[in-house]
Coordinates of C-alpha atoms and ligand atoms in Angstrom, one line a residue:
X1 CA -8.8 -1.8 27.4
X2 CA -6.1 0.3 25.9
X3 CA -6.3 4.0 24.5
X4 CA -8.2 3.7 21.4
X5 CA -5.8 4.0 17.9
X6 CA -7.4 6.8 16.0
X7 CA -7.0 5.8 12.4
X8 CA -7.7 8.2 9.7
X9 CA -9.6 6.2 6.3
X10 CA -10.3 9.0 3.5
X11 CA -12.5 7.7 0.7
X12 CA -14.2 5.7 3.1
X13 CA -17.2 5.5 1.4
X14 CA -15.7 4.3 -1.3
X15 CA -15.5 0.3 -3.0
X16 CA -11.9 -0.4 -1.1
X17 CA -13.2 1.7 1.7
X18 CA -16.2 0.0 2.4
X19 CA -14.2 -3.6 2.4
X20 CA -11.7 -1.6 4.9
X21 CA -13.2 -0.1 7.7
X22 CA -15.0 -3.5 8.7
X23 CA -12.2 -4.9 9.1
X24 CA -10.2 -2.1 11.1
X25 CA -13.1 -1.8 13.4
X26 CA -13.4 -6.2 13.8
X27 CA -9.5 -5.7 14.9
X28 CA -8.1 -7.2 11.9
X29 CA -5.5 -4.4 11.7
X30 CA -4.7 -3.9 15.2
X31 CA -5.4 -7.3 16.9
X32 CA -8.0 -8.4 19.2
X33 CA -6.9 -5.6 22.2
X34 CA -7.0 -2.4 20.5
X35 CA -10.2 -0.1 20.3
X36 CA -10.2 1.5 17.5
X37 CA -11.6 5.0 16.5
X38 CA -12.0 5.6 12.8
X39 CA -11.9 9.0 11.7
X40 CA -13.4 8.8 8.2
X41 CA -13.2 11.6 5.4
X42 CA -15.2 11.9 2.3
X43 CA -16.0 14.6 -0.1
X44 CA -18.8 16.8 0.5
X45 CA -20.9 14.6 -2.1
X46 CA -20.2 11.0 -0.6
X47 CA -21.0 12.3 3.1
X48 CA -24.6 10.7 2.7
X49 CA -23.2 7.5 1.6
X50 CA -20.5 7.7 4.8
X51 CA -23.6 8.2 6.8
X52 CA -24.8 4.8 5.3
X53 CA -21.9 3.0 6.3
X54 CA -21.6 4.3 9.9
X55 CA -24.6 3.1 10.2
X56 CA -23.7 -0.7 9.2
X57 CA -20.7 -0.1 11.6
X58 CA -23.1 0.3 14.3
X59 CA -25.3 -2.1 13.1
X60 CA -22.5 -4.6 13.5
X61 CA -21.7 -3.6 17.5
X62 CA -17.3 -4.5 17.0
X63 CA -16.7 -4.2 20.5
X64 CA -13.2 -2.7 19.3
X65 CA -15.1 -0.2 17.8
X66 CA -14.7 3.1 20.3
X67 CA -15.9 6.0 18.0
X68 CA -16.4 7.8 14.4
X69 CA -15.7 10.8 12.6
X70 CA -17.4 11.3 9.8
X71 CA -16.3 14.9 7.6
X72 CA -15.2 16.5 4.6
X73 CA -12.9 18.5 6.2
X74 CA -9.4 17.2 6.2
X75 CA -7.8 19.1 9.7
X76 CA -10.9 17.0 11.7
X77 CA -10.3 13.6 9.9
X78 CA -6.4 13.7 10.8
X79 CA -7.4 15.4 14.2
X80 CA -4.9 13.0 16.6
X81 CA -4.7 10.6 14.0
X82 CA -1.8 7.6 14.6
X83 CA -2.5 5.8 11.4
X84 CA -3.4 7.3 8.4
X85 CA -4.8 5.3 5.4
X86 CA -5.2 7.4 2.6
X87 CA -7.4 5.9 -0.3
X88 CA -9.5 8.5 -1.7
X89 CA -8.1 9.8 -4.9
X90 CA -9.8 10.6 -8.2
X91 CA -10.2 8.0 -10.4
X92 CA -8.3 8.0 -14.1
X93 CA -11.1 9.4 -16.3
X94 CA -11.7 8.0 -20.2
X95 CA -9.1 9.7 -22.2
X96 CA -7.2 11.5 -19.3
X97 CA -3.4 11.4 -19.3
X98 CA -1.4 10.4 -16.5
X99 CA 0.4 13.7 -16.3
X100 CA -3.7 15.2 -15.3
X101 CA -4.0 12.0 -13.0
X102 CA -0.9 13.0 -11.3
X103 CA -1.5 16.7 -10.9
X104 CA -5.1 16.4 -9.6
X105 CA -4.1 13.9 -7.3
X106 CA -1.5 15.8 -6.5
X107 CA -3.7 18.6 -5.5
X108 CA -5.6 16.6 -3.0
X109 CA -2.3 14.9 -1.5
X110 CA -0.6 18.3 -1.3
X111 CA -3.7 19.6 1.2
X112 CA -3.7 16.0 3.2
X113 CA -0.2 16.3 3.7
X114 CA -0.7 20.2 5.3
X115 CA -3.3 18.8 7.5
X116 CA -2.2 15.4 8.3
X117 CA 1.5 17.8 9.5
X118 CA -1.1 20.5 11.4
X119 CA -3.8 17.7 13.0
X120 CA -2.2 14.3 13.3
X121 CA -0.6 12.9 16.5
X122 CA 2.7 13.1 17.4
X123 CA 3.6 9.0 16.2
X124 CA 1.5 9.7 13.1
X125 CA 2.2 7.0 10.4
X126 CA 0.4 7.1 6.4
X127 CA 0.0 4.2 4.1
X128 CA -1.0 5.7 1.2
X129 CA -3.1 3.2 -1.1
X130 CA -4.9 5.9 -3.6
X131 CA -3.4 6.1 -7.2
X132 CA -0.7 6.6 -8.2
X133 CA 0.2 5.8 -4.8
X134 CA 4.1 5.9 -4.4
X135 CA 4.3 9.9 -5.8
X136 CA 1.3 10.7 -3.5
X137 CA 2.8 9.8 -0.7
X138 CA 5.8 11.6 -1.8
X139 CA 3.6 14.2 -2.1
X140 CA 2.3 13.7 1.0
X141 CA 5.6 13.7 2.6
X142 CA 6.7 16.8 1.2
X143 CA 3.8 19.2 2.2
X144 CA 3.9 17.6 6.0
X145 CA 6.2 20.1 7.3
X146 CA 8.0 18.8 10.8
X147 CA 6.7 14.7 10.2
X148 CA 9.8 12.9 9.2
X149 CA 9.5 11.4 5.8
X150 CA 9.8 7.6 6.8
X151 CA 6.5 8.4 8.1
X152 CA 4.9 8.1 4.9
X153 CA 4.4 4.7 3.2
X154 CA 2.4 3.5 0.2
X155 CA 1.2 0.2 -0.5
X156 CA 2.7 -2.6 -2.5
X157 CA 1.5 -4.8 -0.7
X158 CA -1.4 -6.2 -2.9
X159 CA 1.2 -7.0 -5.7
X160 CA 3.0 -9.2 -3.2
X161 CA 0.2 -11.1 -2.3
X162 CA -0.8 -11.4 -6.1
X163 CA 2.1 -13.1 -6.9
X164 CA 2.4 -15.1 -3.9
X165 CA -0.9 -16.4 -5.3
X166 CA 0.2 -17.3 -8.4
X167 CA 3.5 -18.6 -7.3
X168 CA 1.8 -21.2 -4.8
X169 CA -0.6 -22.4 -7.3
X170 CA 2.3 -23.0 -10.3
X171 CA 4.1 -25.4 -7.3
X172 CA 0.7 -26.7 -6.2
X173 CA 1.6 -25.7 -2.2
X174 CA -0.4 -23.6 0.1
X175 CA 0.1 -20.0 -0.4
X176 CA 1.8 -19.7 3.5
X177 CA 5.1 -21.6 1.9
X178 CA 5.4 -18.6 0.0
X179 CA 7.6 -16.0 2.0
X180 CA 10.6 -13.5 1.3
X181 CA 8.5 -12.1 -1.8
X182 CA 10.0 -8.6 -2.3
X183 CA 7.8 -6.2 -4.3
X184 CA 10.2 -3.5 -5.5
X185 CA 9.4 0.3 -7.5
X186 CA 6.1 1.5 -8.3
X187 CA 2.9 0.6 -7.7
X188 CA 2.0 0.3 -11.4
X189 CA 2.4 -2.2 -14.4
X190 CA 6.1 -2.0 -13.8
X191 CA 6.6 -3.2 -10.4
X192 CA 8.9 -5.8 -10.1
X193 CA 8.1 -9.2 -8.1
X194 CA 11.9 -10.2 -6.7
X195 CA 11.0 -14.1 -7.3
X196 CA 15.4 -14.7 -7.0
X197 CA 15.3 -13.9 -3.7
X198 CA 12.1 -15.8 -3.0
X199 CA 11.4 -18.5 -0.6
X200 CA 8.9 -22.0 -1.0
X201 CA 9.0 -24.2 1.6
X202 CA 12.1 -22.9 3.2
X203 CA 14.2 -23.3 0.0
X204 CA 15.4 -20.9 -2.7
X205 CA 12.4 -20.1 -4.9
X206 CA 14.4 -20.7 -8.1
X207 CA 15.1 -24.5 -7.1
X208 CA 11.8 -25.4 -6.6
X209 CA 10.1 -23.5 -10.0
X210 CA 12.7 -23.9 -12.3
X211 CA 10.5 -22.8 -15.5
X212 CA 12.1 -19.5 -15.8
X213 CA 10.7 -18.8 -19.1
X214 CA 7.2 -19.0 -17.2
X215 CA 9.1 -16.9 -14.4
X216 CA 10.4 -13.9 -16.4
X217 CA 7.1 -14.4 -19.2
X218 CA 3.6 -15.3 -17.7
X219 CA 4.1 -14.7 -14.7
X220 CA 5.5 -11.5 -14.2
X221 CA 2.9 -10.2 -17.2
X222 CA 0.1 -11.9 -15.0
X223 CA 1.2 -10.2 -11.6
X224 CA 1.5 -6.8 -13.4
X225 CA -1.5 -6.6 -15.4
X226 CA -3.9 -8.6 -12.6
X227 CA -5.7 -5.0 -11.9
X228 CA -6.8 -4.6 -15.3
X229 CA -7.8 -8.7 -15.4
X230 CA -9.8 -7.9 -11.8
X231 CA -11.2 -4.8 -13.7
X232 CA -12.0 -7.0 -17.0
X233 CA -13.8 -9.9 -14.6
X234 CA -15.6 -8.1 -12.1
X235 CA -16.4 -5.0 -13.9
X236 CA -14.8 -2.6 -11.2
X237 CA -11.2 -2.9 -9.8
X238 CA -9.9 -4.6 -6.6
X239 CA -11.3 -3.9 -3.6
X240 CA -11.6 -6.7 -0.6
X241 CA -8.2 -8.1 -1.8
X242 CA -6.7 -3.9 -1.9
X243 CA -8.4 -3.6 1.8
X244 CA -7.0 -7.0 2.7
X245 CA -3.5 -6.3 1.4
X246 CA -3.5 -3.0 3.5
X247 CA -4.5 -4.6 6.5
X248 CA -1.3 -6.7 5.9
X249 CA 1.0 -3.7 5.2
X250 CA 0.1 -1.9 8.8
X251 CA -0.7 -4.9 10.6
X252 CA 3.3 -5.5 9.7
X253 CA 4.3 -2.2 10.3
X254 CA 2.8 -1.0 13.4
X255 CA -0.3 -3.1 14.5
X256 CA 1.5 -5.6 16.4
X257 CA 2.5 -8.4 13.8
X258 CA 6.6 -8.4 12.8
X259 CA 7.5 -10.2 9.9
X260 CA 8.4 -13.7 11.0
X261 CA 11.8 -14.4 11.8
X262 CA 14.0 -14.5 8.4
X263 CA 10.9 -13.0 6.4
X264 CA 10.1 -9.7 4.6
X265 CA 7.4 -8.2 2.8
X266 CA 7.3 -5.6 0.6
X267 CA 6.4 -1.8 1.5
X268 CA 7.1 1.3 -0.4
X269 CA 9.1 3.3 1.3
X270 CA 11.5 6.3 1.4
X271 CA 14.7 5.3 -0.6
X272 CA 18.1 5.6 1.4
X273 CA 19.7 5.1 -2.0
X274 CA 20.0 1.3 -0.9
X275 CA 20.4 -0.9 -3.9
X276 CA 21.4 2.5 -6.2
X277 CA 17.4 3.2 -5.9
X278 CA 18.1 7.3 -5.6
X279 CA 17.2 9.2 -2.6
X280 CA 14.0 11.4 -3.2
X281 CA 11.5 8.7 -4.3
X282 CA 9.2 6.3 -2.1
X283 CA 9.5 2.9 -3.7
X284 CA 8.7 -0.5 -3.0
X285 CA 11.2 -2.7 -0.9
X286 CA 11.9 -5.7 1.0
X287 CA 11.7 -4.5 4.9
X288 CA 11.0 -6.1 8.2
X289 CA 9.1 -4.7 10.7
X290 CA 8.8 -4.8 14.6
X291 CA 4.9 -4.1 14.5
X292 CA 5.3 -1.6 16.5
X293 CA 6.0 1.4 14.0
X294 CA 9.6 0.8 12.6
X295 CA 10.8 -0.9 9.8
X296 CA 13.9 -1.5 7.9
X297 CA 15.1 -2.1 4.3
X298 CA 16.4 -5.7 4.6
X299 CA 20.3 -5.4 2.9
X300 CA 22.3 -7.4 1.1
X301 CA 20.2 -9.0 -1.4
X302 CA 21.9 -10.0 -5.3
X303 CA 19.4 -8.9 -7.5
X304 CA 19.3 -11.0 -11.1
X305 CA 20.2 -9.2 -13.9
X306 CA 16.5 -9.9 -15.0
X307 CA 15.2 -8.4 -11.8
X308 CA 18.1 -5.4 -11.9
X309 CA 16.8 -3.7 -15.5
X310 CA 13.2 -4.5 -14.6
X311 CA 13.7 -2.4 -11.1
X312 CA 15.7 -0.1 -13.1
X313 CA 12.8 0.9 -15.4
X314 CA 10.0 1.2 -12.4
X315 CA 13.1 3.4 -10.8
X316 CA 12.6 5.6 -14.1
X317 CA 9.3 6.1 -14.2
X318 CA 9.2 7.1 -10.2
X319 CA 11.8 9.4 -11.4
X320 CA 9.5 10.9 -14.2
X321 CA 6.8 10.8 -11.9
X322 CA 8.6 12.9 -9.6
X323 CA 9.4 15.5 -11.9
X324 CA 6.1 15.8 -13.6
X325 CA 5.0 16.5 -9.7
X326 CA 8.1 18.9 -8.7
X327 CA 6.1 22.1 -8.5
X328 CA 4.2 20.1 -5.4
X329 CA 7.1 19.1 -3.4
Ligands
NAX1 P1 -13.6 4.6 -5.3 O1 -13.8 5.6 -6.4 O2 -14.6 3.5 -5.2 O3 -13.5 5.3 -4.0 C1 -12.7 6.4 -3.8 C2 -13.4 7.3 -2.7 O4 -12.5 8.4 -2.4 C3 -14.7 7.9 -3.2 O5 -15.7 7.6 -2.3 C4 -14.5 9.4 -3.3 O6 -15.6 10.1 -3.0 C5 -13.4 9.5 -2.3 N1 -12.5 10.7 -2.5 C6 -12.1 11.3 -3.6 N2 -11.4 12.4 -3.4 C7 -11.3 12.5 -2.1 C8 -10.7 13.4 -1.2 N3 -10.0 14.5 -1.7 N4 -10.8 13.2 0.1 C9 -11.5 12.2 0.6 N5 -12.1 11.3 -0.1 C10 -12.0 11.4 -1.5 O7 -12.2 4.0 -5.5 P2 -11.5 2.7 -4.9 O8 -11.8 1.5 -5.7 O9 -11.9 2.6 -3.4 O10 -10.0 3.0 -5.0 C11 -9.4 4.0 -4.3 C12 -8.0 4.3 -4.8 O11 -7.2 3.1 -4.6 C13 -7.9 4.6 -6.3 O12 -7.0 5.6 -6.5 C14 -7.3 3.3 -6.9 O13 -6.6 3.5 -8.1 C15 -6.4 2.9 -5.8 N6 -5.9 1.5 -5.7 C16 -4.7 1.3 -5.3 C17 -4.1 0.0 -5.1 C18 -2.8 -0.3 -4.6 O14 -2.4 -1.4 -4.6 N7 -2.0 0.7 -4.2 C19 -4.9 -1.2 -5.5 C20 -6.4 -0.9 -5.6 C21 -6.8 0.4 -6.1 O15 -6.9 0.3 -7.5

């Protein structure tokens, strides 16, 4: 058996935590080889509920499973840590703006970034998942003094899979025929599913679904408002498919899966101003991966001009998100 990965899940007691760390200790995220340690932080509160879980995790001997932290206290969670999910974040509150949301977020991604720089291990990577994702793990990037910044990832991954859903079931073909989906920009009602560039069945997606009115109308409206329809259904918000999409995104990146040969999926990521998307943000692109810990923003793509103004208004508001944030970075 190899060294143990130490993985790092704050808000672990929480709804998408509890549908996460099953998984990352079965060996869903780092395949059937790799022991796992899970180093799980929770506020002071939720540390009897953690309890609660560890004990399930026990209670369901994963061979992979080769320790647990359970704390409050950031610098032990991130102590060695090689893979950081970050998920805990305070929920939007009835009647609180999103400038509040982003500030006391911002607070708590701010400290995680100090001790994820001061505790993690030396190949530390972060897939940030907790809302609004993409500015706190710019956030997170910025107080993490000496840990380069394409370190620090956040998660688009569940829109992909969203509308990889929807896609397969408007051609009536199994969601695998799906591929080269490109989430770009935020993590929030104005990301952009890239369905030009878009794959079914090894052909341009565009030749297959030709509705485009359905394309550039229901669709996109139904990929970008499917939290709220989760929310409206279920009575609380995503959680097994959140965990699932973020065993995808570091599976991909550095748990031993590369995006097939000719595929991408979509991670946000620190912008190299490719595609005119401006330095200084973490947005969603189309990358490959080597599953191994590197990835790279796949080049080259036309974008529609559809697809070009919709990434240019997610670009805005990770822009104004930035700002409202500036005093923190
Ligand atoms: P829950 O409220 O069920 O769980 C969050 C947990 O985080 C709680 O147990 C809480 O005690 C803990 N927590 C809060 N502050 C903390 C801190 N400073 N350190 C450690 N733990 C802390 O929320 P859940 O449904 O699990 O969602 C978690 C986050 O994921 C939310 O911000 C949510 O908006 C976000 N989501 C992001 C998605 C994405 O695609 N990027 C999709 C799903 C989800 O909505």
């Amino acid at each position: 058996m190899s060294t143990p990965v130490r993985v790092a899940i704050t808000g672990a007691a929480g709804q998408i935590g509890y549908a996460l760390v099953f998984r990352i200790a079965s060996g869903q995220m780092f395949g059937p080889d790799t022991p796992v340690h899970l180093q799980m932080l929770e506020i002071t509160p939720a540390l009897g509920a953690l309890e609660g879980v560890a004990m399930e995790l026990d209670d369901c001997a994963f061979p992979l499973l080769a320790g647990m932290t359970l704390t409050d206290d950031a610098e032990e969670a991130f102590d060695g840590t090689n893979v950081a999910c970050l998920v805990g974040a305070k929920p939007r509150g009835p009647g609180m703006e999103r400038a509040d949301l982003l500030k006391d977020n911002g607070a708590i991604f701010t400290g995680q970034g100090r001790a994820l720089a001061s505790a993690g291990a030396a190949d530390l990577k972060v897939a940030v998942v907790g809302n609004p994702a993409n500015t706190n793990a710019l956030i997170a990037a910025a107080n993490a003094d000496g840990v380069p910044t394409d370190r620090f990832t956040a998660m688009v991954r569940l829109d992909e899979n969203r509308a990889k859903s929807q896609l397969a079931k408007k051609a009536g073909v199994p969601v695998a025929e799906v591929t080269n989906l490109a989430v770009w920009g935020n993590h929030s009602p104005t990301m952009v599913p890239d369905v030009d560039n878009a794959h079914l069945g090894g052909r341009p997606l565009p030749e297959v679904i030709t509705d485009r009115a359905w394309l550039e109308g229901e669709f996109l409206t139904t990929v970008q408002q499917r939290g709220k329809a989760i929310i409206d259904a279920r009575g609380s918000s995503s959680a097994a498919s959140a965990a699932n999409a973020l065993v995808d995104h570091v599976a991909n990146w550095c748990g031993g899966k590369p995006t097939a040969d000719g595929d991408w999926v979509s991670m946000a990521v620190p912008s190299d101003g490719s595609y005119g998307v401006p330095e200084g943000i973490i947005s969603g692109f189309p990358v490959t991966t080597d599953g191994a810990g590197s990835y790279q923003i796949v080049q080259g793509l036309e974008l529609s001009d559809f697809t070009q103004e919709k990434l240019n208004a997610t670009v805005a508001e990770l822009q104004e998100e930035r700002a409202a944030v500036a005093d923190m970075l």
